[in-house]
Short mmCIF file of C-alpha atoms and ligand atoms in Angstrom, two decimals:
data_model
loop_
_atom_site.label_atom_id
_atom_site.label_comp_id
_atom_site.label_asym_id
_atom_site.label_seq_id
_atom_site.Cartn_x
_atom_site.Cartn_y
_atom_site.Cartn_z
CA UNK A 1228 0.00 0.00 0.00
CA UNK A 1229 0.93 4.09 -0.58
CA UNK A 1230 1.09 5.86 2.37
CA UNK A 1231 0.46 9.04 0.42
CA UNK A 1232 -2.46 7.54 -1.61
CA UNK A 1233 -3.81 6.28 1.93
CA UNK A 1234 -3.98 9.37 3.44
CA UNK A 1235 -5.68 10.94 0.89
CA UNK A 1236 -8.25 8.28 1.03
CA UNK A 1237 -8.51 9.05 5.04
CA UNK A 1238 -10.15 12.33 4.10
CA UNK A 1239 -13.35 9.67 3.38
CA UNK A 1240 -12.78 9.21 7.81
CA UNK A 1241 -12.04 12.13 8.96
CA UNK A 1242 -15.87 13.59 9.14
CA UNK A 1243 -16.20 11.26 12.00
CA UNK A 1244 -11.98 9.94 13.22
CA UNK A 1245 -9.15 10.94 14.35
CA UNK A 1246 -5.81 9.72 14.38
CA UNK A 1247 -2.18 10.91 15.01
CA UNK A 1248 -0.79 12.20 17.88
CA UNK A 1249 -3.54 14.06 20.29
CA UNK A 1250 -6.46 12.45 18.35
CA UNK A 1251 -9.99 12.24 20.32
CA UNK A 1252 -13.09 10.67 19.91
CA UNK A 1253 -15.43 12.34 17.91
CA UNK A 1254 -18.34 10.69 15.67
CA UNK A 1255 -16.22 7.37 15.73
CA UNK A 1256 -13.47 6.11 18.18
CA UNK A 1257 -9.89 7.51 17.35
CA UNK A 1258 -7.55 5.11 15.62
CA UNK A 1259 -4.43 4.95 16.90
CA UNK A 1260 -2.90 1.61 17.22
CA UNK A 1261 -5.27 0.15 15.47
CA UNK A 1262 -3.30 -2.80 14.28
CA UNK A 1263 -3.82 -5.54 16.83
CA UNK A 1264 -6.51 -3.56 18.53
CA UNK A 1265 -9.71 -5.26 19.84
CA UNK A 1266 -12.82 -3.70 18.62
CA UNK A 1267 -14.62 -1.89 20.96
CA UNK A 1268 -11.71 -1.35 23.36
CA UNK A 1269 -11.24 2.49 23.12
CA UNK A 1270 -12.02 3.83 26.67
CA UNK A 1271 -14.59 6.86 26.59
CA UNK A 1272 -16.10 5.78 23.49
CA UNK A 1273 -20.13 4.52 23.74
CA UNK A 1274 -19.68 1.90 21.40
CA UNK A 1275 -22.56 -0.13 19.43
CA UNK A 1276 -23.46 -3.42 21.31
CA UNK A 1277 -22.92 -4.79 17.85
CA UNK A 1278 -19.26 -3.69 17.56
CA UNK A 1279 -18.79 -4.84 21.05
CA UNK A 1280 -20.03 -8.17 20.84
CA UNK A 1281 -18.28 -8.42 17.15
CA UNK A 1282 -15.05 -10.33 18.95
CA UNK A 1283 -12.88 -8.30 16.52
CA UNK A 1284 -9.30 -8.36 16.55
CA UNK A 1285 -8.09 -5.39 14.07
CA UNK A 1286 -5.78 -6.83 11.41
CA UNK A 1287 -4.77 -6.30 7.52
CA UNK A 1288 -7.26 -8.62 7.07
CA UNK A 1289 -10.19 -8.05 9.22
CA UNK A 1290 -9.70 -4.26 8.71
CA UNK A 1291 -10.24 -4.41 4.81
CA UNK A 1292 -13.43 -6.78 5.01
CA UNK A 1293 -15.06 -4.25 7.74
CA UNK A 1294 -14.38 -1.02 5.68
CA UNK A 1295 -15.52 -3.07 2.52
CA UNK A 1296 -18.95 -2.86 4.15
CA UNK A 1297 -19.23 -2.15 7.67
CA UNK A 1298 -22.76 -3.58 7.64
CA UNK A 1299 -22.40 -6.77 6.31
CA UNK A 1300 -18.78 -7.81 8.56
CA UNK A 1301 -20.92 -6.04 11.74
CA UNK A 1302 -24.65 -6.08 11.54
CA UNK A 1303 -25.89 -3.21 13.84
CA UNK A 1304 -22.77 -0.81 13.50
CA UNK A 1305 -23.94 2.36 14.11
CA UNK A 1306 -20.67 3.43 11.72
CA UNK A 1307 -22.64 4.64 8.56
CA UNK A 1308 -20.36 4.34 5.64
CA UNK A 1309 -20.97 2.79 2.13
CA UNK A 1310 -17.96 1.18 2.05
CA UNK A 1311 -14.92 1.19 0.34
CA UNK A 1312 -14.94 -1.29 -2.70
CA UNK A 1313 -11.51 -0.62 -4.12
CA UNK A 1314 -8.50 -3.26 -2.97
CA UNK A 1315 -5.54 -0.72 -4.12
CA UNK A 1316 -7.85 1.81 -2.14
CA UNK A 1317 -7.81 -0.42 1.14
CA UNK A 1318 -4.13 -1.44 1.03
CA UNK A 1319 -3.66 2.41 0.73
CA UNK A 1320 -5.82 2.97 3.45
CA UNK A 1321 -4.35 0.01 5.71
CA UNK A 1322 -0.74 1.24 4.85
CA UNK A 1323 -1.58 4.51 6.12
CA UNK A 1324 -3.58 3.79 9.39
CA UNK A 1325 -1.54 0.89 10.55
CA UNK A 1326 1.06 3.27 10.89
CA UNK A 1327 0.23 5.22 14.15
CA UNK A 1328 0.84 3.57 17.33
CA UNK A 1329 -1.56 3.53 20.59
CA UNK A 1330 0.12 6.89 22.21
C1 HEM B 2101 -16.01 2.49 14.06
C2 HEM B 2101 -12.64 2.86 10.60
C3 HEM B 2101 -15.44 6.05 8.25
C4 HEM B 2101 -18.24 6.37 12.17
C5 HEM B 2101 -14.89 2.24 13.29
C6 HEM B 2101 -13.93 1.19 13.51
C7 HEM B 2101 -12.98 1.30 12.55
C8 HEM B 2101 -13.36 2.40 11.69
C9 HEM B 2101 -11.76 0.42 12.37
C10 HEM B 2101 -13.97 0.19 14.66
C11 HEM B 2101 -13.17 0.76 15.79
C12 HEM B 2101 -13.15 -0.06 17.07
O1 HEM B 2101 -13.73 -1.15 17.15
O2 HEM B 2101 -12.52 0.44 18.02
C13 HEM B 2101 -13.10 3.78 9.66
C14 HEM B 2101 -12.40 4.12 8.44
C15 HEM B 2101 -13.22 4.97 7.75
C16 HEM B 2101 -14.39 5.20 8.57
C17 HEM B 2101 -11.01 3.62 8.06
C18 HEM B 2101 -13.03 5.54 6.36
C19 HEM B 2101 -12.67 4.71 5.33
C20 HEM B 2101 -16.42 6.45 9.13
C21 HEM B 2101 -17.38 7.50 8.86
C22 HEM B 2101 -18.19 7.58 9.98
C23 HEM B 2101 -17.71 6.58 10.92
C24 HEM B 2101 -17.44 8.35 7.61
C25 HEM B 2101 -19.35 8.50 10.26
C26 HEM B 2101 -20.26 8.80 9.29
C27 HEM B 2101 -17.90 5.33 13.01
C28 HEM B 2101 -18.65 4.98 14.21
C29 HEM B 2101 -17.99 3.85 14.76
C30 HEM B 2101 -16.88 3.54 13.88
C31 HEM B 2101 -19.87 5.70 14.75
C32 HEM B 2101 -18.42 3.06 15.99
C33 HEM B 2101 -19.17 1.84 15.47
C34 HEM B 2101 -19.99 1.10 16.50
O3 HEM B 2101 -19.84 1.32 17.71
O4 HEM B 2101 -20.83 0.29 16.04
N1 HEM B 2101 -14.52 2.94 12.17
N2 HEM B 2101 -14.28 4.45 9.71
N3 HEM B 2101 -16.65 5.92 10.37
N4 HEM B 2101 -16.86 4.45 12.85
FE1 HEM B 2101 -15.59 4.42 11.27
#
């Protein structure tokens, strides 16, 4: 994946997440150290009981199926997003996000 081309496609995120250093909560749970990261395990967030239950560990793999369509890999998100459909467009996005450790 392009970490260039993957930040670019974070702009599709950042309506509702941050990440980076000092990122907060906001619409979504902030992202940072995502890679290995349970789902549902960011403290202050009110999570779905969907995404909670979900038993997600976040990895390459997991990661791309979810932002495929969130619906489908978790029914009852409350993330709203059509998806990304794109595999370049994932691996760009994964490259990117996987970058920033839990600070
Ligand atoms: C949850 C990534 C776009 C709102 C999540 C989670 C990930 C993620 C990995 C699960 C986090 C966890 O379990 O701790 C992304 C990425 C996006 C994106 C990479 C862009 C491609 C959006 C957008 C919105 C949104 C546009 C708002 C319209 C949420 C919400 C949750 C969430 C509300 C919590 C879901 C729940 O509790 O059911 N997102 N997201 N996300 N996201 Fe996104």
């Amino acid at each position: 994946g392009d970490v260039e081309a993957g930040k670019a496609a974070f702009n599709k995120c950042k309506a509702c997440h941050e990440i980076g250093e000092s990122a907060k909560n906001k619409v979504g749970p902030e992202l940072d150290g995502l890679d290995g990261r349970h789902s549902g395990a960011v403290e202050g967030y009110a999570y779905s009981p969907a995404n909670k239950a979900s038993g997600i560990t976040w990895t390459e793999a997991e990661f791309k199926e979810y932002i495929k369509d969130p619906k489908a890999k978790v029914p009852g998100t409350k993330m709203v997003f059509a998806g990304i459909k794109k595999d370049s467009e994932l691996d760009n996005l994964w490259a990117y996000v996987s970058q920033f450790d839990k600070d």
